[in-house]
GROMACS .gro file of C-alpha atoms in nm:
model
  235
    1UNK     CA    1  15.256  -4.893  -9.168
    2UNK     CA    2  15.215  -5.275  -9.145
    3UNK     CA    3  14.952  -5.358  -8.911
    4UNK     CA    4  14.989  -5.721  -8.943
    5UNK     CA    5  15.359  -5.723  -8.872
    6UNK     CA    6  15.288  -5.489  -8.565
    7UNK     CA    7  15.058  -5.753  -8.419
    8UNK     CA    8  15.297  -6.024  -8.477
    9UNK     CA    9  15.577  -5.812  -8.302
   10UNK     CA   10  15.353  -5.774  -8.013
   11UNK     CA   11  15.254  -6.141  -8.012
   12UNK     CA   12  15.639  -6.224  -7.986
   13UNK     CA   13  15.694  -5.984  -7.718
   14UNK     CA   14  15.417  -6.112  -7.483
   15UNK     CA   15  15.558  -6.457  -7.509
   16UNK     CA   16  15.932  -6.371  -7.466
   17UNK     CA   17  15.914  -6.038  -7.294
   18UNK     CA   18  16.243  -5.924  -7.467
   19UNK     CA   19  16.343  -5.961  -7.834
   20UNK     CA   20  16.623  -5.814  -8.049
   21UNK     CA   21  16.548  -5.629  -8.392
   22UNK     CA   22  16.763  -5.908  -8.559
   23UNK     CA   23  16.538  -6.172  -8.426
   24UNK     CA   24  16.223  -6.008  -8.529
   25UNK     CA   25  16.363  -5.940  -8.873
   26UNK     CA   26  16.449  -6.313  -8.924
   27UNK     CA   27  16.114  -6.433  -8.766
   28UNK     CA   28  15.904  -6.189  -8.964
   29UNK     CA   29  16.104  -6.192  -9.293
   30UNK     CA   30  16.139  -5.794  -9.281
   31UNK     CA   31  16.434  -5.575  -9.296
   32UNK     CA   32  16.573  -5.431  -8.986
   33UNK     CA   33  16.492  -5.077  -9.080
   34UNK     CA   34  16.147  -5.193  -9.128
   35UNK     CA   35  16.119  -5.350  -8.792
   36UNK     CA   36  16.286  -5.047  -8.624
   37UNK     CA   37  16.022  -4.822  -8.761
   38UNK     CA   38  15.733  -5.069  -8.635
   39UNK     CA   39  15.907  -5.062  -8.285
   40UNK     CA   40  15.897  -4.680  -8.298
   41UNK     CA   41  15.520  -4.687  -8.373
   42UNK     CA   42  15.438  -4.932  -8.111
   43UNK     CA   43  15.657  -4.733  -7.845
   44UNK     CA   44  15.449  -4.424  -7.911
   45UNK     CA   45  15.132  -4.633  -7.853
   46UNK     CA   46  15.292  -4.723  -7.503
   47UNK     CA   47  15.276  -5.108  -7.598
   48UNK     CA   48  15.648  -5.166  -7.548
   49UNK     CA   49  15.977  -4.998  -7.454
   50UNK     CA   50  16.257  -5.003  -7.704
   51UNK     CA   51  16.609  -5.088  -7.577
   52UNK     CA   52  16.951  -5.109  -7.728
   53UNK     CA   53  16.911  -5.349  -8.035
   54UNK     CA   54  16.547  -5.440  -7.974
   55UNK     CA   55  16.252  -5.399  -7.748
   56UNK     CA   56  16.105  -5.542  -7.439
   57UNK     CA   57  15.781  -5.557  -7.227
   58UNK     CA   58  15.823  -5.539  -6.862
   59UNK     CA   59  15.657  -5.839  -6.695
   60UNK     CA   60  15.522  -5.624  -6.419
   61UNK     CA   61  15.358  -5.369  -6.647
   62UNK     CA   62  15.203  -5.628  -6.846
   63UNK     CA   63  14.839  -5.570  -6.746
   64UNK     CA   64  14.886  -5.191  -6.794
   65UNK     CA   65  15.012  -5.212  -7.150
   66UNK     CA   66  14.840  -5.532  -7.271
   67UNK     CA   67  14.733  -5.561  -7.631
   68UNK     CA   68  14.436  -5.339  -7.694
   69UNK     CA   69  14.101  -5.497  -7.725
   70UNK     CA   70  14.047  -5.407  -8.101
   71UNK     CA   71  14.399  -5.580  -8.178
   72UNK     CA   72  14.286  -5.880  -7.999
   73UNK     CA   73  13.938  -5.878  -8.140
   74UNK     CA   74  14.046  -5.944  -8.493
   75UNK     CA   75  14.272  -6.240  -8.394
   76UNK     CA   76  14.106  -6.572  -8.514
   77UNK     CA   77  13.775  -6.407  -8.562
   78UNK     CA   78  13.609  -6.682  -8.766
   79UNK     CA   79  13.723  -6.939  -8.510
   80UNK     CA   80  13.594  -6.748  -8.212
   81UNK     CA   81  13.237  -6.722  -8.382
   82UNK     CA   82  13.242  -7.085  -8.421
   83UNK     CA   83  13.336  -7.143  -8.051
   84UNK     CA   84  13.090  -6.888  -7.966
   85UNK     CA   85  12.794  -7.078  -8.116
   86UNK     CA   86  12.901  -7.393  -7.939
   87UNK     CA   87  12.915  -7.222  -7.618
   88UNK     CA   88  12.574  -7.065  -7.675
   89UNK     CA   89  12.420  -7.414  -7.696
   90UNK     CA   90  12.508  -7.464  -7.336
   91UNK     CA   91  12.283  -7.181  -7.238
   92UNK     CA   92  11.938  -7.222  -7.150
   93UNK     CA   93  11.630  -6.991  -7.132
   94UNK     CA   94  11.623  -6.814  -6.791
   95UNK     CA   95  11.994  -6.855  -6.724
   96UNK     CA   96  12.211  -6.630  -6.537
   97UNK     CA   97  12.535  -6.584  -6.729
   98UNK     CA   98  12.898  -6.463  -6.625
   99UNK     CA   99  13.105  -6.321  -6.930
  100UNK     CA  100  13.438  -6.200  -6.886
  101UNK     CA  101  13.563  -5.902  -7.081
  102UNK     CA  102  13.743  -6.123  -7.358
  103UNK     CA  103  13.674  -6.088  -7.732
  104UNK     CA  104  13.601  -6.455  -7.731
  105UNK     CA  105  13.310  -6.401  -7.485
  106UNK     CA  106  13.194  -6.084  -7.679
  107UNK     CA  107  13.152  -6.308  -7.964
  108UNK     CA  108  12.864  -6.521  -7.784
  109UNK     CA  109  12.638  -6.227  -7.751
  110UNK     CA  110  12.471  -6.238  -8.099
  111UNK     CA  111  12.377  -6.592  -8.011
  112UNK     CA  112  12.244  -6.502  -7.668
  113UNK     CA  113  11.994  -6.269  -7.834
  114UNK     CA  114  11.822  -6.587  -7.958
  115UNK     CA  115  11.761  -6.692  -7.597
  116UNK     CA  116  11.487  -6.546  -7.365
  117UNK     CA  117  11.485  -6.454  -7.000
  118UNK     CA  118  11.860  -6.436  -6.946
  119UNK     CA  119  12.043  -6.222  -6.718
  120UNK     CA  120  12.406  -6.144  -6.821
  121UNK     CA  121  12.663  -6.022  -6.567
  122UNK     CA  122  12.986  -5.893  -6.741
  123UNK     CA  123  13.292  -5.668  -6.677
  124UNK     CA  124  13.311  -5.603  -7.027
  125UNK     CA  125  13.232  -5.243  -7.130
  126UNK     CA  126  13.169  -5.317  -7.499
  127UNK     CA  127  12.968  -5.624  -7.403
  128UNK     CA  128  12.722  -5.400  -7.188
  129UNK     CA  129  12.665  -5.180  -7.474
  130UNK     CA  130  12.563  -5.463  -7.718
  131UNK     CA  131  12.369  -5.631  -7.452
  132UNK     CA  132  12.168  -5.307  -7.392
  133UNK     CA  133  12.101  -5.245  -7.757
  134UNK     CA  134  12.000  -5.620  -7.792
  135UNK     CA  135  11.756  -5.571  -7.498
  136UNK     CA  136  11.900  -5.850  -7.283
  137UNK     CA  137  11.878  -5.818  -6.930
  138UNK     CA  138  12.238  -5.709  -6.803
  139UNK     CA  139  12.438  -5.603  -6.507
  140UNK     CA  140  12.774  -5.440  -6.521
  141UNK     CA  141  13.026  -5.512  -6.233
  142UNK     CA  142  13.157  -5.152  -6.229
  143UNK     CA  143  13.498  -5.087  -6.104
  144UNK     CA  144  13.814  -4.933  -6.233
  145UNK     CA  145  13.834  -4.926  -6.601
  146UNK     CA  146  14.123  -5.094  -6.775
  147UNK     CA  147  14.125  -4.879  -7.091
  148UNK     CA  148  14.349  -5.109  -7.291
  149UNK     CA  149  14.089  -5.387  -7.295
  150UNK     CA  150  13.767  -5.203  -7.205
  151UNK     CA  151  13.716  -5.386  -6.885
  152UNK     CA  152  13.595  -5.329  -6.535
  153UNK     CA  153  13.849  -5.456  -6.301
  154UNK     CA  154  13.997  -5.396  -5.927
  155UNK     CA  155  13.830  -5.453  -5.586
  156UNK     CA  156  13.498  -5.304  -5.670
  157UNK     CA  157  13.451  -5.532  -5.971
  158UNK     CA  158  13.547  -5.831  -5.764
  159UNK     CA  159  13.296  -5.751  -5.487
  160UNK     CA  160  13.033  -5.696  -5.740
  161UNK     CA  161  13.074  -6.035  -5.889
  162UNK     CA  162  13.077  -6.207  -5.551
  163UNK     CA  163  12.723  -6.081  -5.498
  164UNK     CA  164  12.572  -6.292  -5.774
  165UNK     CA  165  12.538  -6.659  -5.841
  166UNK     CA  166  12.536  -6.772  -6.193
  167UNK     CA  167  12.420  -7.079  -6.379
  168UNK     CA  168  12.719  -7.078  -6.625
  169UNK     CA  169  13.028  -6.875  -6.695
  170UNK     CA  170  13.234  -6.817  -7.023
  171UNK     CA  171  13.586  -6.666  -7.012
  172UNK     CA  172  13.892  -6.682  -7.217
  173UNK     CA  173  14.263  -6.610  -7.150
  174UNK     CA  174  14.572  -6.608  -7.342
  175UNK     CA  175  14.718  -6.964  -7.262
  176UNK     CA  176  14.627  -7.331  -7.191
  177UNK     CA  177  14.962  -7.482  -7.098
  178UNK     CA  178  15.042  -7.848  -7.189
  179UNK     CA  179  15.010  -7.935  -6.822
  180UNK     CA  180  14.660  -7.773  -6.786
  181UNK     CA  181  14.721  -7.420  -6.644
  182UNK     CA  182  14.507  -7.155  -6.767
  183UNK     CA  183  14.714  -6.836  -6.770
  184UNK     CA  184  14.716  -6.483  -6.884
  185UNK     CA  185  14.913  -6.158  -6.875
  186UNK     CA  186  14.669  -5.949  -6.685
  187UNK     CA  187  14.652  -6.012  -6.300
  188UNK     CA  188  14.360  -5.761  -6.266
  189UNK     CA  189  14.152  -5.937  -6.539
  190UNK     CA  190  14.224  -6.281  -6.378
  191UNK     CA  191  14.116  -6.177  -6.061
  192UNK     CA  192  13.768  -6.108  -6.179
  193UNK     CA  193  13.761  -6.431  -6.371
  194UNK     CA  194  13.853  -6.620  -6.060
  195UNK     CA  195  13.578  -6.471  -5.882
  196UNK     CA  196  13.330  -6.535  -6.176
  197UNK     CA  197  13.459  -6.914  -6.175
  198UNK     CA  198  13.385  -6.933  -5.794
  199UNK     CA  199  13.025  -6.813  -5.825
  200UNK     CA  200  12.912  -7.013  -6.120
  201UNK     CA  201  12.739  -7.380  -6.128
  202UNK     CA  202  12.938  -7.448  -6.446
  203UNK     CA  203  13.227  -7.277  -6.612
  204UNK     CA  204  13.390  -7.305  -6.956
  205UNK     CA  205  13.713  -7.180  -7.112
  206UNK     CA  206  13.682  -7.047  -7.489
  207UNK     CA  207  13.984  -7.165  -7.627
  208UNK     CA  208  14.124  -7.082  -7.987
  209UNK     CA  209  14.397  -7.282  -8.142
  210UNK     CA  210  14.668  -7.034  -8.084
  211UNK     CA  211  14.622  -7.045  -7.693
  212UNK     CA  212  14.708  -7.439  -7.676
  213UNK     CA  213  15.053  -7.514  -7.537
  214UNK     CA  214  15.117  -7.154  -7.432
  215UNK     CA  215  15.210  -7.036  -7.073
  216UNK     CA  216  15.204  -6.705  -6.926
  217UNK     CA  217  15.287  -6.551  -6.586
  218UNK     CA  218  14.950  -6.518  -6.404
  219UNK     CA  219  14.759  -6.836  -6.339
  220UNK     CA  220  14.370  -6.837  -6.324
  221UNK     CA  221  14.316  -7.212  -6.232
  222UNK     CA  222  14.378  -7.553  -6.372
  223UNK     CA  223  14.162  -7.732  -6.641
  224UNK     CA  224  14.057  -7.962  -6.356
  225UNK     CA  225  13.906  -7.683  -6.195
  226UNK     CA  226  13.620  -7.601  -6.450
  227UNK     CA  227  13.384  -7.796  -6.642
  228UNK     CA  228  13.515  -7.770  -6.978
  229UNK     CA  229  13.729  -7.611  -7.260
  230UNK     CA  230  13.545  -7.518  -7.579
  231UNK     CA  231  13.723  -7.523  -7.905
  232UNK     CA  232  13.633  -7.518  -8.270
  233UNK     CA  233  13.635  -7.896  -8.267
  234UNK     CA  234  13.378  -7.917  -7.966
  235UNK     CA  235  13.382  -7.956  -7.598
   0.00000   0.00000   0.00000
């Protein structure tokens, strides 16, 4: 089973919504029988739906079948760590910090362990486990669990965020378009991010190179609405 090729197939499908076996074969330099086997495996995992001649992802279902957290976690791992280090430099001792459930925000956690008297508020389930083990004061939003990305979402999560005021917020999303829109495939996660942005003094997007120039169907905000975008090159 070719995990790298499966990830590449999912990446193409997220961008195009529908693709043929022939197109995938040409793009990934793999035989059509190999691509069909990959599509079968991904369908078993409920990550896509096979159709005649290829596969598709229904836009209305993207938030329910989005790429699993562990698949996203290994994407651009070294770059995410570099970005996380730069982000942590903006955090002061005693700050209250909002973190979304993204793998980019999760990468900040080891750097926050070096700070003192922080309060970290997050909808990321894995982040809460790390924070507890690192003895960092933390608050989980609670809410409906989105299993595919281990995130609390929904009305309860949004209401919880609105109870707090943060000094700084870090989040990520799947796309930063050329005209400055920050977008993602999960409306439910975006609703939580929007609340975090609204309740923070300073807000920064964590942006790996693969997110630049890409546009997805649900908008969080525009780049002018936040304080900065942190990349591996800086702020």
